[in-house]
CSV table of C-alpha atoms in Angstrom, one decimal:
chain,number,residue,atom,x,y,z
A,191,ASN,CA,16.6,0.1,-9.5
A,192,ALA,CA,15.9,0.2,-5.8
A,193,GLY,CA,12.2,0.9,-6.1
A,194,VAL,CA,10.8,1.5,-2.6
A,195,THR,CA,13.3,1.3,0.3
A,196,GLN,CA,12.2,1.3,3.9
A,197,THR,CA,14.2,1.1,7.1
A,198,PRO,CA,14.6,-0.4,9.6
A,199,LYS,CA,13.9,-4.0,8.6
A,200,PHE,CA,13.4,-5.1,12.2
A,201,GLN,CA,12.8,-3.1,15.4
A,202,VAL,CA,11.9,-3.9,19.0
A,203,LEU,CA,10.5,-1.1,21.1
A,204,LYS,CA,9.4,-0.8,24.6
A,205,THR,CA,5.9,0.5,25.3
A,206,GLY,CA,5.9,4.3,25.3
A,207,GLN,CA,9.0,4.7,23.2
A,208,SER,CA,8.9,6.5,19.9
A,209,MET,CA,10.4,5.7,16.5
A,210,THR,CA,10.2,6.7,12.9
A,211,LEU,CA,10.0,4.4,9.9
A,212,GLN,CA,11.7,5.8,6.9
A,213,CYS,CA,10.7,5.2,3.3
A,214,ALA,CA,12.1,6.5,0.0
A,215,GLN,CA,11.2,5.7,-3.6
A,216,ASP,CA,13.2,6.4,-6.7
A,217,MET,CA,10.5,6.1,-9.3
A,218,ASN,CA,9.4,9.7,-9.3
A,219,HIS,CA,6.0,8.7,-8.0
A,220,ASN,CA,3.6,11.3,-6.8
A,221,SER,CA,1.7,9.1,-4.3
A,222,MET,CA,3.0,7.2,-1.3
A,223,TYR,CA,1.4,5.1,1.3
A,224,TRP,CA,1.9,3.4,4.7
A,225,TYR,CA,0.1,0.1,5.4
A,226,ARG,CA,0.2,-2.3,8.3
A,227,GLN,CA,-0.3,-6.1,7.9
A,228,ASP,CA,-1.5,-8.2,10.8
A,229,PRO,CA,-2.2,-12.0,10.7
A,230,GLY,CA,-5.6,-12.7,9.3
A,231,MET,CA,-6.3,-9.0,8.7
A,232,GLY,CA,-4.8,-8.3,5.3
A,233,LEU,CA,-3.3,-4.9,4.7
A,234,ARG,CA,-4.8,-1.8,6.2
A,235,LEU,CA,-4.0,1.7,5.1
A,236,ILE,CA,-2.6,4.0,7.9
A,237,TYR,CA,-1.9,7.2,6.0
A,238,TYR,CA,-1.3,8.2,2.4
A,239,SER,CA,0.1,11.2,0.5
A,240,ALA,CA,-1.5,11.9,-2.8
A,241,SER,CA,1.3,14.2,-3.8
A,242,GLU,CA,4.1,16.2,-2.3
A,243,GLY,CA,2.8,18.5,0.4
A,244,THR,CA,-0.3,16.5,1.2
A,245,THR,CA,-1.1,13.8,3.6
A,246,ASP,CA,-4.4,12.1,4.5
A,247,LYS,CA,-5.6,9.6,7.0
A,248,GLY,CA,-6.4,6.0,6.0
A,249,GLU,CA,-8.3,3.3,7.7
A,250,VAL,CA,-6.3,3.1,10.9
A,251,PRO,CA,-4.4,6.4,11.6
A,252,ASN,CA,-4.7,6.5,15.4
A,253,GLY,CA,-1.3,6.5,17.1
A,254,TYR,CA,0.6,7.4,14.0
A,255,ASN,CA,1.9,10.6,12.3
A,256,VAL,CA,3.4,11.0,8.9
A,257,SER,CA,5.6,13.4,7.0
A,258,ARG,CA,6.0,13.8,3.3
A,259,LEU,CA,9.5,15.2,3.5
A,260,ASN,CA,9.8,15.7,-0.3
A,261,LYS,CA,8.7,13.8,-3.4
A,262,ARG,CA,10.9,10.8,-2.6
A,263,GLU,CA,10.4,10.4,1.1
A,264,PHE,CA,7.5,9.5,3.3
A,265,SER,CA,8.1,8.8,7.0
A,266,LEU,CA,5.8,7.2,9.6
A,267,ARG,CA,6.2,8.1,13.3
A,268,LEU,CA,5.0,6.3,16.3
A,269,GLU,CA,5.0,8.8,19.1
A,270,SER,CA,4.3,6.5,22.0
A,271,ALA,CA,4.4,2.9,20.9
A,272,ALA,CA,1.8,0.4,22.2
A,273,PRO,CA,1.7,-3.4,22.0
A,274,SER,CA,-1.2,-3.1,19.6
A,275,GLN,CA,1.2,-1.5,17.1
A,276,THR,CA,3.2,-4.7,16.8
A,277,SER,CA,2.9,-5.4,13.1
A,278,VAL,CA,4.6,-5.5,9.8
A,279,TYR,CA,4.6,-2.1,8.1
A,280,PHE,CA,4.8,-1.6,4.4
A,281,CYS,CA,5.6,1.6,2.5
A,282,ALA,CA,4.4,1.8,-1.0
A,283,SER,CA,4.2,4.3,-3.9
A,284,SER,CA,2.3,4.8,-7.2
A,285,GLU,CA,2.5,7.2,-10.0
A,286,SER,CA,-0.7,8.8,-8.7
A,287,LEU,CA,-3.9,8.0,-6.9
A,288,GLY,CA,-6.5,6.2,-8.9
A,289,GLY,CA,-6.0,2.9,-10.7
A,290,ASN,CA,-2.3,2.6,-10.8
A,291,THR,CA,0.0,-0.2,-9.9
A,292,ILE,CA,1.3,0.2,-6.3
A,293,TYR,CA,4.9,-0.8,-5.6
A,294,PHE,CA,5.7,-2.0,-2.2
A,295,GLY,CA,8.8,-2.0,0.0
A,296,GLU,CA,10.0,-5.2,1.6
A,297,GLY,CA,8.4,-4.4,5.0
A,298,SER,CA,9.5,-3.4,8.5
A,299,TRP,CA,8.8,-5.9,11.3
A,300,LEU,CA,8.0,-3.9,14.5
A,301,THR,CA,7.5,-5.5,17.9
A,302,VAL,CA,6.4,-3.5,20.9
A,303,VAL,CA,6.9,-5.1,24.2
Y,150,SER,CA,-13.2,-1.8,6.6
Y,151,GLN,CA,-12.1,-4.5,4.2
Y,152,GLN,CA,-13.8,-4.4,0.8
Y,153,GLY,CA,-12.5,-7.5,-1.0
Y,154,GLU,CA,-12.8,-10.9,0.6
Y,155,GLU,CA,-10.8,-13.8,-0.9
Y,156,ASP,CA,-12.0,-17.3,-1.0
Y,157,PRO,CA,-10.7,-19.8,-0.1
Y,158,GLN,CA,-8.4,-18.7,2.7
Y,159,ALA,CA,-6.0,-21.4,1.9
Y,160,LEU,CA,-5.5,-23.7,-1.1
Y,161,SER,CA,-3.2,-26.6,-1.5
Y,162,ILE,CA,-2.7,-28.2,-5.0
Y,163,GLN,CA,-0.2,-30.4,-6.8
Y,164,GLU,CA,2.3,-28.9,-9.2
Y,165,GLY,CA,0.8,-28.8,-12.7
Y,166,GLU,CA,-2.8,-28.3,-11.5
Y,167,ASN,CA,-4.7,-25.1,-11.9
Y,168,ALA,CA,-5.4,-22.8,-9.0
Y,169,THR,CA,-8.5,-20.6,-8.8
Y,170,MET,CA,-9.0,-17.9,-6.2
Y,171,ASN,CA,-12.0,-15.7,-5.8
Y,172,CYS,CA,-12.6,-12.2,-4.5
Y,173,SER,CA,-15.9,-10.7,-3.6
Y,174,TYR,CA,-16.6,-7.1,-2.8
Y,175,LYS,CA,-19.5,-5.0,-1.6
Y,176,THR,CA,-19.5,-1.6,-3.3
Y,177,SER,CA,-18.9,-0.2,-6.8
Y,178,ILE,CA,-15.3,-0.1,-7.9
Y,179,ASN,CA,-13.2,1.6,-10.6
Y,180,ASN,CA,-10.8,-1.3,-10.8
Y,181,LEU,CA,-9.6,-4.5,-9.1
Y,182,GLN,CA,-6.0,-5.6,-8.7
Y,183,TRP,CA,-4.3,-8.8,-7.7
Y,184,TYR,CA,-1.1,-8.9,-5.8
Y,185,ARG,CA,1.2,-11.7,-4.7
Y,186,GLN,CA,3.2,-11.9,-1.5
Y,187,ASN,CA,6.0,-14.4,-0.9
Y,188,SER,CA,6.6,-15.2,2.8
Y,189,GLY,CA,8.5,-12.4,4.5
Y,190,ARG,CA,8.4,-10.1,1.5
Y,191,GLY,CA,6.5,-7.2,0.1
Y,192,LEU,CA,3.5,-7.4,-2.2
Y,193,VAL,CA,4.1,-7.6,-6.0
Y,194,HIS,CA,1.5,-6.4,-8.5
Y,195,LEU,CA,0.2,-9.1,-10.8
Y,196,ILE,CA,-2.6,-7.7,-12.8
Y,197,LEU,CA,-5.2,-4.8,-12.9
Y,198,ILE,CA,-8.6,-5.1,-14.4
Y,199,ARG,CA,-10.8,-2.1,-14.9
Y,200,SER,CA,-14.5,-2.0,-14.1
Y,201,ASN,CA,-15.4,-2.0,-17.8
Y,202,GLU,CA,-13.3,-5.1,-18.6
Y,203,ARG,CA,-14.4,-8.7,-18.1
Y,204,GLU,CA,-11.2,-10.6,-18.6
Y,205,LYS,CA,-7.5,-10.1,-18.7
Y,206,HIS,CA,-4.5,-12.4,-19.3
Y,207,SER,CA,-0.9,-12.2,-18.3
Y,208,GLY,CA,1.2,-15.3,-19.0
Y,209,ARG,CA,-0.3,-18.1,-16.9
Y,210,LEU,CA,-2.6,-15.7,-15.1
Y,211,ARG,CA,-6.2,-15.1,-16.1
Y,212,VAL,CA,-8.4,-12.7,-14.2
Y,213,THR,CA,-12.1,-12.3,-14.6
Y,214,LEU,CA,-14.4,-9.6,-13.3
Y,215,ASP,CA,-18.1,-9.8,-12.9
Y,216,THR,CA,-19.4,-6.4,-11.7
Y,217,SER,CA,-23.0,-7.6,-11.6
Y,218,LYS,CA,-22.0,-10.2,-9.0
Y,219,LYS,CA,-19.3,-8.0,-7.5
Y,220,SER,CA,-16.7,-10.7,-7.8
Y,221,SER,CA,-13.4,-11.5,-9.5
Y,222,SER,CA,-11.4,-14.7,-9.9
Y,223,LEU,CA,-7.7,-15.3,-10.4
Y,224,LEU,CA,-6.7,-18.5,-12.3
Y,225,ILE,CA,-3.1,-19.7,-12.3
Y,226,THR,CA,-2.7,-22.4,-14.9
Y,227,ALA,CA,-0.1,-25.2,-14.8
Y,228,SER,CA,1.0,-24.2,-11.3
Y,229,ARG,CA,4.6,-24.4,-10.2
Y,230,ALA,CA,6.1,-24.8,-6.7
Y,231,ALA,CA,7.4,-21.2,-7.1
Y,232,ASP,CA,3.8,-20.0,-7.2
Y,233,THR,CA,3.5,-20.8,-3.5
Y,234,ALA,CA,2.6,-17.5,-2.0
Y,235,SER,CA,-0.3,-15.5,-0.6
Y,236,TYR,CA,-2.5,-13.7,-3.2
Y,237,PHE,CA,-4.5,-10.6,-2.4
Y,238,CYS,CA,-7.2,-8.8,-4.3
Y,239,ALA,CA,-7.4,-5.0,-3.9
Y,240,THR,CA,-10.4,-3.0,-4.9
Y,241,GLY,CA,-10.0,0.6,-6.1
Y,242,ALA,CA,-12.8,3.1,-5.8
Y,243,LYS,CA,-13.3,6.8,-5.6
Y,244,ALA,CA,-13.5,8.0,-2.0
Y,245,SER,CA,-14.7,11.3,-0.7
Y,246,ALA,CA,-13.7,14.7,-2.2
Y,247,GLY,CA,-12.1,13.2,-5.3
Y,248,SER,CA,-9.7,11.0,-3.5
Y,249,TYR,CA,-9.2,7.3,-4.3
Y,250,GLN,CA,-8.8,4.3,-2.1
Y,251,LEU,CA,-7.3,0.9,-2.7
Y,252,THR,CA,-8.6,-1.7,-0.1
Y,253,PHE,CA,-7.0,-5.1,0.3
Y,254,GLY,CA,-8.6,-8.3,1.2
Y,255,LYS,CA,-7.2,-10.8,3.7
Y,256,GLY,CA,-5.6,-13.0,1.1
Y,257,THR,CA,-5.6,-16.6,-0.1
Y,258,LYS,CA,-2.6,-18.7,0.9
Y,259,LEU,CA,-1.6,-21.0,-2.0
Y,260,SER,CA,0.7,-24.0,-1.5
Y,261,VAL,CA,1.8,-25.8,-4.6
Y,262,ILE,CA,3.2,-29.2,-3.8
Y,263,PRO,CA,6.1,-30.5,-6.0
C-alpha cells in the first residue's frame, strides 16, 4: 500500500540546472497532479493530467514541464531551475477529476541556489 | 488565484477543547474538502462535503457548508495533542471546457497544548 510515491525527497540545485521529479501511484487512478507549497501561500497547482495521455496547465505552470509516462507515472521537469522555484513539491492522484478525494505523496523539498 | 481562505491563520487551544476553523470562498463550487497536514508531511484527506449538503460528520470532525454565505467550518471536538497540524480547505469547481479544479486555501495552523 505505497499510495503515491515521489522522489527525490530532498534536492539542492544550482541556478540553471535541470532536474526531474518522479511520481508514481499504485491506486489505478486516472488523474494526477503536481502542486507546489510555499510558506503562507497554500498549495498551488502546477500541472495536472486528467487521464493517461493528457496534461493541462494549472495555476503556476511557467518554468515547468510534465510527462504522463503511463497511467502510474507523472513526472515534473524543471528545465532551467531558478531560485523562485525553491519550494516543496507534492504529487497527488485521484480516481478522476471532479469531486474525488486526492491522495498526496510525502513531498519533495527543492532548494535552488 | 486562491479560492478558499481559512480563518484564523493560527489557533492554539488546550487539549480537550473544541477547535473551529472557517473557510470562505468567492465563487460557486461543486464541493468543498478539508485536508490535514502534519509538519513535513503530505496532505491527508479528512472530509468532503458536496454543494447540496449542509453538514457532515466523521468521528470527532463536523463540517458545515453554507453556500449562501460561501463559507464552511471544520469543528474538531475534544481535541488531542495529536490533532496539532495545519488544516486546509479546498474548493472544487467546474473549470473551462468540462475540466474541474480543486483550489486550496492557505491553511489554519492548529496547536493543541497537552
